[in-house]
mmCIF file of C-alpha atoms in Angstrom:
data_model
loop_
_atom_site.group_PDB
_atom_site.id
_atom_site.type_symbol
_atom_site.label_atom_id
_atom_site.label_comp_id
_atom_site.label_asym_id
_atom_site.label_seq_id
_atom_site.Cartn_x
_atom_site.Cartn_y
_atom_site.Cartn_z
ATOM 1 C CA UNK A 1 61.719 -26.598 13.666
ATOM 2 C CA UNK A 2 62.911 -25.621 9.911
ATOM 3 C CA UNK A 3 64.628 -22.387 10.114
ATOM 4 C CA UNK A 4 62.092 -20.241 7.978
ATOM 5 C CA UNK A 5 59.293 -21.836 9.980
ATOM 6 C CA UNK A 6 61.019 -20.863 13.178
ATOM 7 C CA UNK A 7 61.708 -16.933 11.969
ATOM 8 C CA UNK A 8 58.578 -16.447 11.103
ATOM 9 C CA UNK A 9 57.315 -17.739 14.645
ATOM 10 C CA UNK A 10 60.158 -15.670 15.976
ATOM 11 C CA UNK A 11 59.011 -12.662 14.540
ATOM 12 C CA UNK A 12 55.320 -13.531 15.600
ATOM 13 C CA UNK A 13 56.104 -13.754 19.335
ATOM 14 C CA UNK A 14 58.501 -10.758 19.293
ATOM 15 C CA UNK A 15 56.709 -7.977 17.129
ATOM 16 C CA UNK A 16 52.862 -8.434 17.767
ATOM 17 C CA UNK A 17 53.137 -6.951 21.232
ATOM 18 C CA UNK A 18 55.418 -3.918 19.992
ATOM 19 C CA UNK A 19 52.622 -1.970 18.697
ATOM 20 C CA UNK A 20 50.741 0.246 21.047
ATOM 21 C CA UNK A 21 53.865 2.860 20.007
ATOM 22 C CA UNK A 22 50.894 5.571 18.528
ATOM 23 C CA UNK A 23 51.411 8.662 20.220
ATOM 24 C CA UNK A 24 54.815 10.325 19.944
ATOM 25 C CA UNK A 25 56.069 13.382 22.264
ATOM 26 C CA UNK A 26 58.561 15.475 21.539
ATOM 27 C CA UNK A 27 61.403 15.334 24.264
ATOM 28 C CA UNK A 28 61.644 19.484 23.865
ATOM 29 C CA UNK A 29 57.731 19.723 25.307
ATOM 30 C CA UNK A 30 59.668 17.978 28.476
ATOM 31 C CA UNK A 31 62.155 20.939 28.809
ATOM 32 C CA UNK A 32 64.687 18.160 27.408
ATOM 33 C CA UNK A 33 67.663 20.433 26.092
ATOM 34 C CA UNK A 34 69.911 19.168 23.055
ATOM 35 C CA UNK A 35 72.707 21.367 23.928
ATOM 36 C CA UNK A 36 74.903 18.955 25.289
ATOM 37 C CA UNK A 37 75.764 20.570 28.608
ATOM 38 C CA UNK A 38 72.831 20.566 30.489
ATOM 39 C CA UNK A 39 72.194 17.229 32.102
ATOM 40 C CA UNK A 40 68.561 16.181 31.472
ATOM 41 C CA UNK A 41 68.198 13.655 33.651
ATOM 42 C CA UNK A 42 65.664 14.416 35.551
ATOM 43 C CA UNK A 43 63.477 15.578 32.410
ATOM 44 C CA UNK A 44 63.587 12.778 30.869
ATOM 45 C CA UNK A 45 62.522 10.053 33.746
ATOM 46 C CA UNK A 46 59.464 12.646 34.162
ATOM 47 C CA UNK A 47 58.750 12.330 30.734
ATOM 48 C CA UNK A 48 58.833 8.658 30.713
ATOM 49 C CA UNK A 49 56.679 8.359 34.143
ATOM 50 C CA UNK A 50 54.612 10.520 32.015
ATOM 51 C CA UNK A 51 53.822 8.596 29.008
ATOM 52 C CA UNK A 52 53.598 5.382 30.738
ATOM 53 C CA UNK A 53 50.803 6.742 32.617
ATOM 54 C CA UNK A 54 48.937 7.781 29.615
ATOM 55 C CA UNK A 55 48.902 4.220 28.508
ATOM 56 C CA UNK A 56 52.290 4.405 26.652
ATOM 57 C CA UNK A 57 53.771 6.100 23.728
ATOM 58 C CA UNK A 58 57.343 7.142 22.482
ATOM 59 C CA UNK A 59 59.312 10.141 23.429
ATOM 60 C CA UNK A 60 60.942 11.310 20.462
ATOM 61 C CA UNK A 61 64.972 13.090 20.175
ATOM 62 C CA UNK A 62 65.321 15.224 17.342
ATOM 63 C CA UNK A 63 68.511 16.407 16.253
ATOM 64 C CA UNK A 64 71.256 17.502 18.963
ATOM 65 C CA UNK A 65 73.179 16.000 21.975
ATOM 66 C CA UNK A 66 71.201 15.033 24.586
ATOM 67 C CA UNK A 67 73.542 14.868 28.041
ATOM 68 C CA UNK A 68 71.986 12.553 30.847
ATOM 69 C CA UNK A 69 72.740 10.669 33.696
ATOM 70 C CA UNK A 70 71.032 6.919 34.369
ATOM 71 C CA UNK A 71 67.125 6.253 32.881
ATOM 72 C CA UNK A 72 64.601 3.956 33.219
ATOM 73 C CA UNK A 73 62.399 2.344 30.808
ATOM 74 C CA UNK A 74 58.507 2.142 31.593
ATOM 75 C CA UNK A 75 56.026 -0.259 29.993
ATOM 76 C CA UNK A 76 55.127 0.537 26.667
ATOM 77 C CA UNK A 77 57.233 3.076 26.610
ATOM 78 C CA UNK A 78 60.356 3.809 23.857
ATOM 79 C CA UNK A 79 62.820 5.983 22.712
ATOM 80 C CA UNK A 80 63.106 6.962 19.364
ATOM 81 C CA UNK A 81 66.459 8.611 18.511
ATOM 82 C CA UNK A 82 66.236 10.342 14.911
ATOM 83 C CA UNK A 83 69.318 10.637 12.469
ATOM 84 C CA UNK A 84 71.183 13.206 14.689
ATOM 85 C CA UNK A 85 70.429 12.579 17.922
ATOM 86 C CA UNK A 86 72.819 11.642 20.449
ATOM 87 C CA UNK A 87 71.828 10.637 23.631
ATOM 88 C CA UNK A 88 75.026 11.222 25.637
ATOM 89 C CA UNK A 89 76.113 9.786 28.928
ATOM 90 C CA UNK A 90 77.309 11.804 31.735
ATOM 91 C CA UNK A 91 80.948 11.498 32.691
ATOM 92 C CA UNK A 92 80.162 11.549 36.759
ATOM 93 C CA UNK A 93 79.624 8.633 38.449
ATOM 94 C CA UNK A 94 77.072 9.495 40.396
ATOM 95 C CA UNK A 95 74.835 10.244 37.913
ATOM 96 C CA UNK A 96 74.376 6.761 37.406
ATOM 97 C CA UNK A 97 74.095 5.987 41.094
ATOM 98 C CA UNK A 98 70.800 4.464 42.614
ATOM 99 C CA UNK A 99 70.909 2.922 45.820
ATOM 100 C CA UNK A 100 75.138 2.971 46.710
ATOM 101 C CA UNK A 101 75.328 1.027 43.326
ATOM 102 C CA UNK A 102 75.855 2.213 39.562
ATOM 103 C CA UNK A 103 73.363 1.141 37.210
ATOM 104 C CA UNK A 104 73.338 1.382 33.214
ATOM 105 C CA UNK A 105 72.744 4.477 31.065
ATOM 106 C CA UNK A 106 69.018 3.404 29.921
ATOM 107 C CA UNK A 107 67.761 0.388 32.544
ATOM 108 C CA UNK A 108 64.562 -1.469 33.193
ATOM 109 C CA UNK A 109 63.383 -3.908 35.545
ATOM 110 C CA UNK A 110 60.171 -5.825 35.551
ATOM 111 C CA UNK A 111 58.795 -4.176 32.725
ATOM 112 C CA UNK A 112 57.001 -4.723 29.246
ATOM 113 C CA UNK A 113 57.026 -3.670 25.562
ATOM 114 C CA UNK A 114 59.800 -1.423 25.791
ATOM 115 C CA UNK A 115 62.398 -0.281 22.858
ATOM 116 C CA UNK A 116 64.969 2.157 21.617
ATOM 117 C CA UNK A 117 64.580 2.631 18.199
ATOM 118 C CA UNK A 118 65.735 5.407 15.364
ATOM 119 C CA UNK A 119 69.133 6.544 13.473
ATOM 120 C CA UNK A 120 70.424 8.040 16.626
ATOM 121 C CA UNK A 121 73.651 7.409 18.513
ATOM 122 C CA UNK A 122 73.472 6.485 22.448
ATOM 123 C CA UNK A 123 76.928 7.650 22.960
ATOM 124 C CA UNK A 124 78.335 6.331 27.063
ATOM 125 C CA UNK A 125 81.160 8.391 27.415
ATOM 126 C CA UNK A 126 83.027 5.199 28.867
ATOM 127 C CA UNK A 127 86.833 6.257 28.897
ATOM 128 C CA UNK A 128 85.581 9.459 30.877
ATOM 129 C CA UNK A 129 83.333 7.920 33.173
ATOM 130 C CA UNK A 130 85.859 5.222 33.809
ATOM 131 C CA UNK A 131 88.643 7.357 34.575
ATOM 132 C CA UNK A 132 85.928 8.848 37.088
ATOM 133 C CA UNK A 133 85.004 6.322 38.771
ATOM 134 C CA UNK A 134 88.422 4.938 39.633
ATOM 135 C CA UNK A 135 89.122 8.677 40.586
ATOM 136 C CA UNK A 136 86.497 7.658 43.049
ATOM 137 C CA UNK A 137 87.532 4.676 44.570
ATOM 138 C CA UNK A 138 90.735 5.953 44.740
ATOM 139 C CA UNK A 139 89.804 8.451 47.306
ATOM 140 C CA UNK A 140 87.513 5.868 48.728
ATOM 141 C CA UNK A 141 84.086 8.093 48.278
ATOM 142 C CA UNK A 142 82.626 4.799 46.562
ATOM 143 C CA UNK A 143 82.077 1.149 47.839
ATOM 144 C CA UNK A 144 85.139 -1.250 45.700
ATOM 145 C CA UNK A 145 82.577 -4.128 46.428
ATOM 146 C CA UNK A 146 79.166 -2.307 45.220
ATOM 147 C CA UNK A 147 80.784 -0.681 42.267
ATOM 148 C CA UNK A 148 80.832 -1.391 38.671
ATOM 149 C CA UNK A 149 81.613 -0.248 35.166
ATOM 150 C CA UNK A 150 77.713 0.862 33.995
ATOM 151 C CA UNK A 151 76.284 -0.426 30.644
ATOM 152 C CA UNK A 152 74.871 1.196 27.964
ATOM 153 C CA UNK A 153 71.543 -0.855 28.437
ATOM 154 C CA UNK A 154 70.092 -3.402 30.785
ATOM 155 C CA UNK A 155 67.004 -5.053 30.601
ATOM 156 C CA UNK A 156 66.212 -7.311 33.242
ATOM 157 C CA UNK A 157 63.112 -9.538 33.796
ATOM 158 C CA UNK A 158 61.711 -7.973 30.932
ATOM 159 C CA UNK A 159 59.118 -8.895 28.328
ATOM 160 C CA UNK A 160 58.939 -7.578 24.587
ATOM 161 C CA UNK A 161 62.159 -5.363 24.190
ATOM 162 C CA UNK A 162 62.963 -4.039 20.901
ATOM 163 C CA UNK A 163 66.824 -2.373 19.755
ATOM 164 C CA UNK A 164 65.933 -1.009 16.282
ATOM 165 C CA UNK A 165 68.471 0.905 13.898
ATOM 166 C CA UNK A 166 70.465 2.777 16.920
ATOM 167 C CA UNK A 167 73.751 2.966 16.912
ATOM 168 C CA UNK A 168 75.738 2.054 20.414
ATOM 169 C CA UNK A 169 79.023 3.226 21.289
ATOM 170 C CA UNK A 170 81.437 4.261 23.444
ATOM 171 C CA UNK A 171 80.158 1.909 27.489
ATOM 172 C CA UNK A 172 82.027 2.009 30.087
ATOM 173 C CA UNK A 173 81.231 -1.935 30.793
ATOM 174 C CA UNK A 174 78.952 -4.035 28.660
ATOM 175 C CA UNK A 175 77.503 -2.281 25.786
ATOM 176 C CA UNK A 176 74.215 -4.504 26.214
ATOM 177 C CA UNK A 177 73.125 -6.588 28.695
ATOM 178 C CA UNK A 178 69.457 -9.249 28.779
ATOM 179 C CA UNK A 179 68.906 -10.915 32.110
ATOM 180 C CA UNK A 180 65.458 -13.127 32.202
ATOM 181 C CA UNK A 181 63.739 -11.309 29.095
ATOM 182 C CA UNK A 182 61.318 -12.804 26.780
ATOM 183 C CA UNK A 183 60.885 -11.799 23.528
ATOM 184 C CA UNK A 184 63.701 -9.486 22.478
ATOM 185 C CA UNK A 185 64.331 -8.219 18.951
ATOM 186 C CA UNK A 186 67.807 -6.404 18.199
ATOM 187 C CA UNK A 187 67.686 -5.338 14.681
ATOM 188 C CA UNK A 188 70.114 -3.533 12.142
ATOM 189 C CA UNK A 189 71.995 -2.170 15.602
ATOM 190 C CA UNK A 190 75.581 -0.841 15.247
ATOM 191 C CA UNK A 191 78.380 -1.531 18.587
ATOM 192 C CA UNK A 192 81.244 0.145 18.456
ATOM 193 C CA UNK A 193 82.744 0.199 21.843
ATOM 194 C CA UNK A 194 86.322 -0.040 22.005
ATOM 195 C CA UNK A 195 87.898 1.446 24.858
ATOM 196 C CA UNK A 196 87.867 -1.444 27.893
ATOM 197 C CA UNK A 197 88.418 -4.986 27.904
ATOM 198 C CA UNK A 198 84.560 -5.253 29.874
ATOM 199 C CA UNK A 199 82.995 -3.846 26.299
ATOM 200 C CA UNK A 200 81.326 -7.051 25.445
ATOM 201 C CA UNK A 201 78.787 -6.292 22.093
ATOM 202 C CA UNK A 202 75.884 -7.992 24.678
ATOM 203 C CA UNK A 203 75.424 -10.478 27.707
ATOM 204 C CA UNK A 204 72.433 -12.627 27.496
ATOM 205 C CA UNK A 205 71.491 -14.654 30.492
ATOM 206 C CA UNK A 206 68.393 -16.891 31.194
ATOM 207 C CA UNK A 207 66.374 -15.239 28.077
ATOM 208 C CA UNK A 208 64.706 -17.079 25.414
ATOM 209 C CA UNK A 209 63.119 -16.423 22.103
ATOM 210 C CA UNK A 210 65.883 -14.149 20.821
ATOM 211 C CA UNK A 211 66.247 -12.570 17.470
ATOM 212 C CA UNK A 212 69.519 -10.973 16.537
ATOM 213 C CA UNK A 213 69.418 -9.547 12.597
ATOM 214 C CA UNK A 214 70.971 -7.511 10.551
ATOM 215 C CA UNK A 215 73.613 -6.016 13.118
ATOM 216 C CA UNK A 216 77.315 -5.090 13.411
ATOM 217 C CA UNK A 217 79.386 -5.520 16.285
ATOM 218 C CA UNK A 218 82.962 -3.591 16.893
ATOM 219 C CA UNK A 219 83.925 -4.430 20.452
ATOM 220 C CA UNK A 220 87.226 -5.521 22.369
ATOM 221 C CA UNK A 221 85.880 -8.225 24.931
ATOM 222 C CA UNK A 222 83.572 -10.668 22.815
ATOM 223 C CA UNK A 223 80.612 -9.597 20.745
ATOM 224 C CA UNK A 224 78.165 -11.704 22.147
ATOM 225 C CA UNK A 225 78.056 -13.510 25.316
ATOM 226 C CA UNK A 226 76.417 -16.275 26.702
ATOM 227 C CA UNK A 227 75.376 -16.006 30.735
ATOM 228 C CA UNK A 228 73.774 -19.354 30.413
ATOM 229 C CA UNK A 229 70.454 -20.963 30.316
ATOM 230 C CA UNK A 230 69.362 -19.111 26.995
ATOM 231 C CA UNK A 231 66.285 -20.915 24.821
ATOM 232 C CA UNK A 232 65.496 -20.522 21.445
ATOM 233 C CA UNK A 233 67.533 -18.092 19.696
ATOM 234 C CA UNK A 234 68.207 -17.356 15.917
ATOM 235 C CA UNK A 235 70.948 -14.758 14.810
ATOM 236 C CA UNK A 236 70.482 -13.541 11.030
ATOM 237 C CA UNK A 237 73.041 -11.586 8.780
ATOM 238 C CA UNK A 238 75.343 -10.005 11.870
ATOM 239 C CA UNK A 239 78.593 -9.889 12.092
ATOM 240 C CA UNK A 240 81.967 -8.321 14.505
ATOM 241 C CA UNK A 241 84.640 -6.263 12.775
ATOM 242 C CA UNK A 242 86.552 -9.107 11.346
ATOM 243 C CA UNK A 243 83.568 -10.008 9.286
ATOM 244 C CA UNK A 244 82.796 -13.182 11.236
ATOM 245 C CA UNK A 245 79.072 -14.191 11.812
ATOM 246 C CA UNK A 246 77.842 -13.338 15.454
ATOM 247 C CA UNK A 247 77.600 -16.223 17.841
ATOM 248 C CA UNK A 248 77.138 -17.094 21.349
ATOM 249 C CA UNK A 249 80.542 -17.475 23.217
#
């Protein structure tokens, strides 16, 4: 297929099911606090549940730091992070805990039409958390064998996921990870995660029709890897921090 043939059918496949986004909600009507301190975890899975069951929508982070432990996505459901709005991971652990394992700071499973999109930062805390959860295997109060270093995001077995215009920083493993997804569109997205050897920019693994544009990766471990098994992908104007263009390694 000739290259501006195959973006445009790209772009066709990725962005037509992206728009049922009409109704925004504020996260504050949620009792979602921007101080930074108080850990709005549970506030903002209730508001996702929530706008999923009114047919979809996107919950919407003004200016402030937002402090929360691990979320997940809901079909047709996104975030939208304005210029100022952190969404900041929780240093503990166990706040990312879901049955005896870690998971990543905004996860979905199974799920469709789904993106993070906006100016905003989704900060992960990772040196913190890190030294936290080795505090905790230390002392043995978590399993070696069922623990891991959580990512920022991980879709899995998802359809239609858009990354617009966020900025990601700071995981404690893999900044972003795409396991079985159809359809994803990362888009003028900034990585800077620099603190572990696991911060890869993103793992993709048995996902097809990927478009990567427009994006800037700053990471120690590669900037993009690939699991394997990947179909049809096209990566446009994005490059690491040595100015080379973004590839699959």
């Amino acid at each position: 297929m000739k290259p501006v043939l195959r973006t445009i059918v790209l772009l066709g496949v990725i962005c037509l099911p992206l728009q049922v986004f009409c109704t925004d909600y504020k996260a504050s009507m949620f009792g979602i606090k921007s101080n930074g301190t108080t850990l709005n975890t549970r506030a903002i899975q209730k508001a996702i549940d929530y706008i999923s069951e009114q047919g979809g929508g996107r919950l919407v982070f003004y200016v402030g730091r937002y402090l929360t432990g691990s979320i997940q996505l809901k079909s047709n459901v996104s975030l939208k992070l304005m210029e100022g709005a952190i969404l900041v991971g929780s240093t503990s652990i166990y706040d990312y805990m879901v049955d005896g394992k870690p998971r990543a700071l905004v996860f979905a499973k199974h799920e469709n039409n789904i993106g993070i999109s906006g100016k905003g930062v989704i900060e992960g805390n990772g040196k913190d958390l890190i030294k936290n959860l080795f505090a905790q295997k230390k002392q043995g109060l978590i399993d070696q064998a069922r623990s891991s270093q959580p990512a920022l995001l991980h879709f899995d077995s998802c359809e239609a996921v858009q990354v617009d215009s966020v900025q990601l920083w700071k995981a404690a493993g893999a900044v972003q990870i795409y396991r079985q997804c159809q359809n994803i569109s990362i888009d003028r997205v900034g990585v800077k995660s620099i603190d572990d050897q696991l911060n890869t920019g993103a793992i993709l693994e048995k996902c097809s029709n990927i478009l990567i544009k427009n994006t800037y990766v700053e990471t120690i471990g590669k900037s993009l890897v690939d699991g394997g098994q990947n179909e049809n992908i096209l990566i446009e104007n994005s490059i690491d921090a040595k100015g080379t263009p973004l590839h699959l390694q």
